[in-house]
PDB file of C-alpha atoms in Angstrom:
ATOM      1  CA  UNK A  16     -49.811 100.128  99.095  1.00  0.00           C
ATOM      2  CA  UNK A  17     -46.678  98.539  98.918  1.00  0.00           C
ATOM      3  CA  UNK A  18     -44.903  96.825 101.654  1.00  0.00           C
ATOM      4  CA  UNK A  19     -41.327  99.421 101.451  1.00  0.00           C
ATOM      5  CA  UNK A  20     -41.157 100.869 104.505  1.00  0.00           C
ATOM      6  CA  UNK A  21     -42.971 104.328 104.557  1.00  0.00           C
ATOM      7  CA  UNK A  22     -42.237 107.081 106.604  1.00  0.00           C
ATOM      8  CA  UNK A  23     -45.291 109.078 107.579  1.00  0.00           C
ATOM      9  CA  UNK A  24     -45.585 112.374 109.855  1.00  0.00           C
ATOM     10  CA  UNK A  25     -48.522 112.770 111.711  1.00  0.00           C
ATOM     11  CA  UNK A  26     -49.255 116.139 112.116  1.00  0.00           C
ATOM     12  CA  UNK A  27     -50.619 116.146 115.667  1.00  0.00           C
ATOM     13  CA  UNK A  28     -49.426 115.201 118.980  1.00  0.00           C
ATOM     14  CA  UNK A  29     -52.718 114.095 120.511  1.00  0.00           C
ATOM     15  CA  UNK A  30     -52.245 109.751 121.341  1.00  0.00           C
ATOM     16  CA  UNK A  31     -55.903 109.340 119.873  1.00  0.00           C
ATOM     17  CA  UNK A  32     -55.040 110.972 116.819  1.00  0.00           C
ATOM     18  CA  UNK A  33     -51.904 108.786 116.364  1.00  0.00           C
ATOM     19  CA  UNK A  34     -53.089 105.597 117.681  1.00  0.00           C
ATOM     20  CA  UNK A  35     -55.752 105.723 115.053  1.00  0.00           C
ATOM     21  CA  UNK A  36     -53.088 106.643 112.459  1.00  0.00           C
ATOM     22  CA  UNK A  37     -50.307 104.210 113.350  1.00  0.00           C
ATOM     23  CA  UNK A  38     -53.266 100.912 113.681  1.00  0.00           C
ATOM     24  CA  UNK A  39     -54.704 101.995 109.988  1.00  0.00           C
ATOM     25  CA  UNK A  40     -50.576 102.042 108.605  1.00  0.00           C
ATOM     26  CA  UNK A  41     -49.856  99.215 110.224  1.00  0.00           C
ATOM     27  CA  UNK A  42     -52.778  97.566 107.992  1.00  0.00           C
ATOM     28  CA  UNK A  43     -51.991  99.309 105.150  1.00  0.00           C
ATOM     29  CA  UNK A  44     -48.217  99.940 105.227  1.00  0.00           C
ATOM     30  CA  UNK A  45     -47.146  97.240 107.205  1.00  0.00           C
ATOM     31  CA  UNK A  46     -43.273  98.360 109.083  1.00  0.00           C
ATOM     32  CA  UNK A  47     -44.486 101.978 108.361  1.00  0.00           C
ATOM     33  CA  UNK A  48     -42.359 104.113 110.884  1.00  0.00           C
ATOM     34  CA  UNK A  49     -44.867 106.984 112.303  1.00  0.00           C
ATOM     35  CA  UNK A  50     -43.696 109.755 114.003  1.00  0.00           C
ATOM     36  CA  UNK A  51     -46.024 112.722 115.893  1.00  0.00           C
ATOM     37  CA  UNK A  52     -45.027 116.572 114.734  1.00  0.00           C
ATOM     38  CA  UNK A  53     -46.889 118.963 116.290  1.00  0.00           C
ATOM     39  CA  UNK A  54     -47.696 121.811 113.328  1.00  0.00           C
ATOM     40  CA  UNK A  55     -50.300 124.470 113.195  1.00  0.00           C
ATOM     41  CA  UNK A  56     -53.810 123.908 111.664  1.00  0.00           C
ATOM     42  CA  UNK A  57     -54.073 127.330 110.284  1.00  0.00           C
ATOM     43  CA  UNK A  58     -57.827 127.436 110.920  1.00  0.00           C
ATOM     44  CA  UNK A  59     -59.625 128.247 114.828  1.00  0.00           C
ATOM     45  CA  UNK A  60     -59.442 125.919 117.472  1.00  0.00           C
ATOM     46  CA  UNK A  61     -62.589 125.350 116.620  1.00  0.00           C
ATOM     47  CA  UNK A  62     -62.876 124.795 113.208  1.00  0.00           C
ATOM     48  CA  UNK A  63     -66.463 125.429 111.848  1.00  0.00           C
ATOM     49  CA  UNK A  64     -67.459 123.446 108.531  1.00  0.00           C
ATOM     50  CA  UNK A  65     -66.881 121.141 106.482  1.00  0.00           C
ATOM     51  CA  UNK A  66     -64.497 123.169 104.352  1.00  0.00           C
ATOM     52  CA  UNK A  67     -62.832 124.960 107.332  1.00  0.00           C
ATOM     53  CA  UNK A  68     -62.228 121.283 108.817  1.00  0.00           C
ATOM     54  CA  UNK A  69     -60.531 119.709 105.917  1.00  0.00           C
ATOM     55  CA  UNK A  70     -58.560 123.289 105.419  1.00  0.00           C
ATOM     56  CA  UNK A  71     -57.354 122.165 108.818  1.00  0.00           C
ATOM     57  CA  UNK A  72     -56.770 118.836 107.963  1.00  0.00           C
ATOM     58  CA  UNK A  73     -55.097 119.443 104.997  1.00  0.00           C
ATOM     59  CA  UNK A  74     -52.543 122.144 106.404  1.00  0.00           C
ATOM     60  CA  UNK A  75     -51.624 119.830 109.188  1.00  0.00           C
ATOM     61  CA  UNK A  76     -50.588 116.861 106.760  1.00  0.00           C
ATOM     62  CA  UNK A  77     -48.928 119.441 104.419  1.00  0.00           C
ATOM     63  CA  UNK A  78     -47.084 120.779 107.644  1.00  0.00           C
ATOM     64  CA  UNK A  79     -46.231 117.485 109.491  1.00  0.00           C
ATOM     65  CA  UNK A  80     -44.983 115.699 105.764  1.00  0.00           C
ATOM     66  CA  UNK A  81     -42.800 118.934 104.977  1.00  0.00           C
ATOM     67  CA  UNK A  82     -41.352 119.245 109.083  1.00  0.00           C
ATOM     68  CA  UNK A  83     -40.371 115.524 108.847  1.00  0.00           C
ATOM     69  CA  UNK A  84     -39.493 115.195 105.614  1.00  0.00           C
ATOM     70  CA  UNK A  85     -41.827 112.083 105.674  1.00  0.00           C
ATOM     71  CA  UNK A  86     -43.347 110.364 102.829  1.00  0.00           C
ATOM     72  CA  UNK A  87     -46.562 110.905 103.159  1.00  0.00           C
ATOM     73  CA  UNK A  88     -48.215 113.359 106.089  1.00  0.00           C
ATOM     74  CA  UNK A  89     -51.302 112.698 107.695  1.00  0.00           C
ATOM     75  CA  UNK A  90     -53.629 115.224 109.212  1.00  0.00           C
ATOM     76  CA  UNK A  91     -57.071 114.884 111.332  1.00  0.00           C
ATOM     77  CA  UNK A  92     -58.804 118.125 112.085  1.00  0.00           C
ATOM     78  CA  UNK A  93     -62.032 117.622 114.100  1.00  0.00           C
ATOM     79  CA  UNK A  94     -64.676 120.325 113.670  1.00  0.00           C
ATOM     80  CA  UNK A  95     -68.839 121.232 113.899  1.00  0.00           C
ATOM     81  CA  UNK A  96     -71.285 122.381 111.070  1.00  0.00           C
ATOM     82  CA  UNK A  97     -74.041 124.592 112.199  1.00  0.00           C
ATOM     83  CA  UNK A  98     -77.294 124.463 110.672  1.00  0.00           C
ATOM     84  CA  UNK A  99     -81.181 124.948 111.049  1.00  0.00           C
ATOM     85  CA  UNK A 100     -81.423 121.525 111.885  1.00  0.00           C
ATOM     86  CA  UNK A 101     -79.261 121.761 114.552  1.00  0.00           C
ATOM     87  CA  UNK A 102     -75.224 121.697 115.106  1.00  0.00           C
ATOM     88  CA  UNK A 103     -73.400 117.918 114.615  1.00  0.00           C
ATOM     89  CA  UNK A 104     -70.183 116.885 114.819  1.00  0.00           C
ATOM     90  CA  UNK A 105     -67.700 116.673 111.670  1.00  0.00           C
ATOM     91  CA  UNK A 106     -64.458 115.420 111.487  1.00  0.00           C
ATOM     92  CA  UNK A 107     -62.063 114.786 108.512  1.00  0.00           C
ATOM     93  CA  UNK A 108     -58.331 113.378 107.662  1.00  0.00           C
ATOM     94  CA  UNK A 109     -56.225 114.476 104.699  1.00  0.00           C
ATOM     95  CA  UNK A 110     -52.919 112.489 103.676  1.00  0.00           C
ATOM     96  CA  UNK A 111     -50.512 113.719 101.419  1.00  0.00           C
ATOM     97  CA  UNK A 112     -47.903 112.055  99.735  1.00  0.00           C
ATOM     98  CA  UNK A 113     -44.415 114.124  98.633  1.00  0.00           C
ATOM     99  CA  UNK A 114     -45.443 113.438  95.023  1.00  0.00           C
ATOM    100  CA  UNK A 115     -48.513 115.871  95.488  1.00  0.00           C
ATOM    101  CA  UNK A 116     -50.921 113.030  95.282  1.00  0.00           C
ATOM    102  CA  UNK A 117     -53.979 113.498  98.154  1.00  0.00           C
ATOM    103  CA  UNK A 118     -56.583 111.315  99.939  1.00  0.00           C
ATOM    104  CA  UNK A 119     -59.670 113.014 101.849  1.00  0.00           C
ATOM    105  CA  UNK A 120     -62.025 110.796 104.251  1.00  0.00           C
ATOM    106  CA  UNK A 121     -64.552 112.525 106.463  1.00  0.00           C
ATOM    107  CA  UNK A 122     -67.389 111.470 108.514  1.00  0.00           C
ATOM    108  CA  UNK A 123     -68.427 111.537 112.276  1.00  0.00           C
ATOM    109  CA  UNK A 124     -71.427 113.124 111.510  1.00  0.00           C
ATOM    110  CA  UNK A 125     -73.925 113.398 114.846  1.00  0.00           C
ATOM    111  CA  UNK A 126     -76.530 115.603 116.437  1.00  0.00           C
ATOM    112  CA  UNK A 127     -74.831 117.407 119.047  1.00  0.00           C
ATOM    113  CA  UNK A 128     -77.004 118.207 122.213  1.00  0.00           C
ATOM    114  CA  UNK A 129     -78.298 121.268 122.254  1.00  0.00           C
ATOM    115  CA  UNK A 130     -76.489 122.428 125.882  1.00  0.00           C
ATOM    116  CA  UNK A 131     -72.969 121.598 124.070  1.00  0.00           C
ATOM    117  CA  UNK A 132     -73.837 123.725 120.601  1.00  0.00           C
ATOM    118  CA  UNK A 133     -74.294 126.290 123.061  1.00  0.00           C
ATOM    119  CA  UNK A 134     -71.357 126.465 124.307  1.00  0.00           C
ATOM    120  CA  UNK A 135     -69.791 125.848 120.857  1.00  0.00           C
ATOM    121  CA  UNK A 136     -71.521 128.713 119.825  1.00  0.00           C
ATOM    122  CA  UNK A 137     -70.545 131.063 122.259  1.00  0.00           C
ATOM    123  CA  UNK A 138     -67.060 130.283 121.496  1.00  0.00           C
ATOM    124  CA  UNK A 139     -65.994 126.923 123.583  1.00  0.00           C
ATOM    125  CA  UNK A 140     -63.969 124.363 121.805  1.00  0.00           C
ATOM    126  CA  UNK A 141     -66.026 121.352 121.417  1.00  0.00           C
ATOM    127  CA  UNK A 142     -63.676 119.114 123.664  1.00  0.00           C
ATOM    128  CA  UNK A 143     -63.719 121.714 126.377  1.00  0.00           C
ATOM    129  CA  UNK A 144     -67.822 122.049 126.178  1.00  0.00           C
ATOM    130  CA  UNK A 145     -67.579 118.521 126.457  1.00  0.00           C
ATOM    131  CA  UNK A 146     -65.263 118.166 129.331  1.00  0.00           C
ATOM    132  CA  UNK A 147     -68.030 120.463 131.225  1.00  0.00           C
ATOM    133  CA  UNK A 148     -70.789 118.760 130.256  1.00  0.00           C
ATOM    134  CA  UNK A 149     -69.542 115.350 131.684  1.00  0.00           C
ATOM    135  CA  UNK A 150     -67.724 117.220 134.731  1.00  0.00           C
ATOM    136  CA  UNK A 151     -64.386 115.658 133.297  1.00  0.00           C
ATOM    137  CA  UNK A 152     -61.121 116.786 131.740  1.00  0.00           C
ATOM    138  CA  UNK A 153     -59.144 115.877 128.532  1.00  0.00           C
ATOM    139  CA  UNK A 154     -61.855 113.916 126.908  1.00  0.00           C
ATOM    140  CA  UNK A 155     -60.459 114.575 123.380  1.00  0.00           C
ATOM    141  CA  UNK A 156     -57.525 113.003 124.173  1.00  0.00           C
ATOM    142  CA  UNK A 157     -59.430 109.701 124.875  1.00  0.00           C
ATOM    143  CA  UNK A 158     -62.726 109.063 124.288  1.00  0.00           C
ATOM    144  CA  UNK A 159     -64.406 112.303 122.405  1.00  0.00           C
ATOM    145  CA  UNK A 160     -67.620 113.449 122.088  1.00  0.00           C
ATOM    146  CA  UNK A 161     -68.349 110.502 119.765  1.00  0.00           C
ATOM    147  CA  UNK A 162     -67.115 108.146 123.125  1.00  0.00           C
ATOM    148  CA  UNK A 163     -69.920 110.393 125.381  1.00  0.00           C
ATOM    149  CA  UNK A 164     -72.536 110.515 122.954  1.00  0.00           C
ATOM    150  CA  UNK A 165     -72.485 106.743 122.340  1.00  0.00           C
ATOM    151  CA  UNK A 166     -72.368 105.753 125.661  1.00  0.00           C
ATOM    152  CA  UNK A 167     -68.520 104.226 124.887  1.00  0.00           C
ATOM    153  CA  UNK A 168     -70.305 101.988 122.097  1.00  0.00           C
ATOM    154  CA  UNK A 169     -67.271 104.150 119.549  1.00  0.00           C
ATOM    155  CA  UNK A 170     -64.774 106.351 120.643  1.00  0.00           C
ATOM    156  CA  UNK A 171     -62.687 108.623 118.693  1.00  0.00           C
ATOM    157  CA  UNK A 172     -60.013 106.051 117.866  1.00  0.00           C
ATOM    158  CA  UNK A 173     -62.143 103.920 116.434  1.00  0.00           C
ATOM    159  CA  UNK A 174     -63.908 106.933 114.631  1.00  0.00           C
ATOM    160  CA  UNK A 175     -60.789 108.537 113.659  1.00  0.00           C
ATOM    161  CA  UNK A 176     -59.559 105.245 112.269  1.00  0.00           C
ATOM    162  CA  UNK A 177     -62.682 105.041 109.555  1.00  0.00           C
ATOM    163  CA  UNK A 178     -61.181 108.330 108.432  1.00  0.00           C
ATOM    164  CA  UNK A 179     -58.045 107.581 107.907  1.00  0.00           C
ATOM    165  CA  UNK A 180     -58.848 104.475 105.980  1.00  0.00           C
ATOM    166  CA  UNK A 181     -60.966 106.583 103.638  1.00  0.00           C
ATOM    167  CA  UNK A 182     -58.332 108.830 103.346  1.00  0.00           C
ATOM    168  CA  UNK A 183     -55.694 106.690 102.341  1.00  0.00           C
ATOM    169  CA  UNK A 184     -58.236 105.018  99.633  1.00  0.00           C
ATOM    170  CA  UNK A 185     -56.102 106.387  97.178  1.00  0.00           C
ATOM    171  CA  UNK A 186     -52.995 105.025  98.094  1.00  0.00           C
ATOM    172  CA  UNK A 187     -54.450 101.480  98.935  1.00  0.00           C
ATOM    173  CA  UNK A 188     -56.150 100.841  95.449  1.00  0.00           C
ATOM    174  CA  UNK A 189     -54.390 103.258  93.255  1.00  0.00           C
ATOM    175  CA  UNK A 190     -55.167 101.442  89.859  1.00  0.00           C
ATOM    176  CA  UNK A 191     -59.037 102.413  90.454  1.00  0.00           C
ATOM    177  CA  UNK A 192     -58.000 106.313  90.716  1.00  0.00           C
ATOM    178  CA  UNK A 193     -55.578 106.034  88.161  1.00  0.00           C
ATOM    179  CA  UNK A 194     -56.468 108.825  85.462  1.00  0.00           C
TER     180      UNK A 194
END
């Protein structure tokens, strides 16, 4: 990316969600001003998929770049896929620029334990089934599931902040997407 000044929305309020955002931009789009808009996702709570996920993703950087009339709008849209094997984690960012052009990374891929997939399953939000697994409160506004599940080794800054860089691979090396 260039180094003009950008401005990008971020299309959630949650300080993990934009401190992973805002230390990606300030890598990539160095003086990038960042501003939180809180906007709808447009899918559940708890979004379940890959393809409900970046749905999610996708409507809250549409939303946030449109509300702030921002450059480009970023949105991160955690979710779970459910499968024979067992249920795992998913999570996936979406930035859009005003010109239409789009950047999807998505990863955070891990076996959920089986106590919290219940709970998913019966219609708890992943953060919440977390909280009461770990007796605690507001863990996805610090360190995640990915924090617990590690033992702290990566939370969901760091996590989210792998997304985001895939995301804005587009943007970043644009002559090796050119078409």
């Amino acid at each position: 990316m260039t180094e003009t000044i950008l401005r990008v929305a971020v299309g959630s309020a949650n300080p993990v969600k934009l401190a992973a955002a805002t230390a990606v931009l300030a890598w990539a789009a160095p003086g990038a001003a960042v501003a939180p808009v809180t906007v709808p996702s447009g899918v559940p709570d708890q979004p379940v998929g890959d393809e409900e996920t970046i749905v999610g993703a996708r409507n809250r950087a549409r939303a946030a770049r449109e509300a702030l009339d921002a450059d480009l709008g970023l949105g991160l849209e955690g979710g779970v896929v459910d499968s024979p094997e067992g249920m795992r984690s998913c999570a996936w960012c979406v930035v859009v620029h005003r010109d239409g052009r789009e950047g999807v990374g998505g990863s955070l891929a891990m076996p959920l334990p089986d106590a919290v997939a219940a709970m998913v399953r019966a219609g708890t939000e992943l953060g919440h089934a977390m909280d009461a697994l770990v007796a605690e409160r507001g863990t996805k506004h610090g360190k995640g599931a990915v924090g617990i599940l590690t033992a702290g080794r990566i939370d969901r800054q760091a996590a989210y902040e792998v997304l985001v860089t895939y995301a804005l691979a587009p943007f970043v090396t644009p002559a090796l997407y050119a078409r």
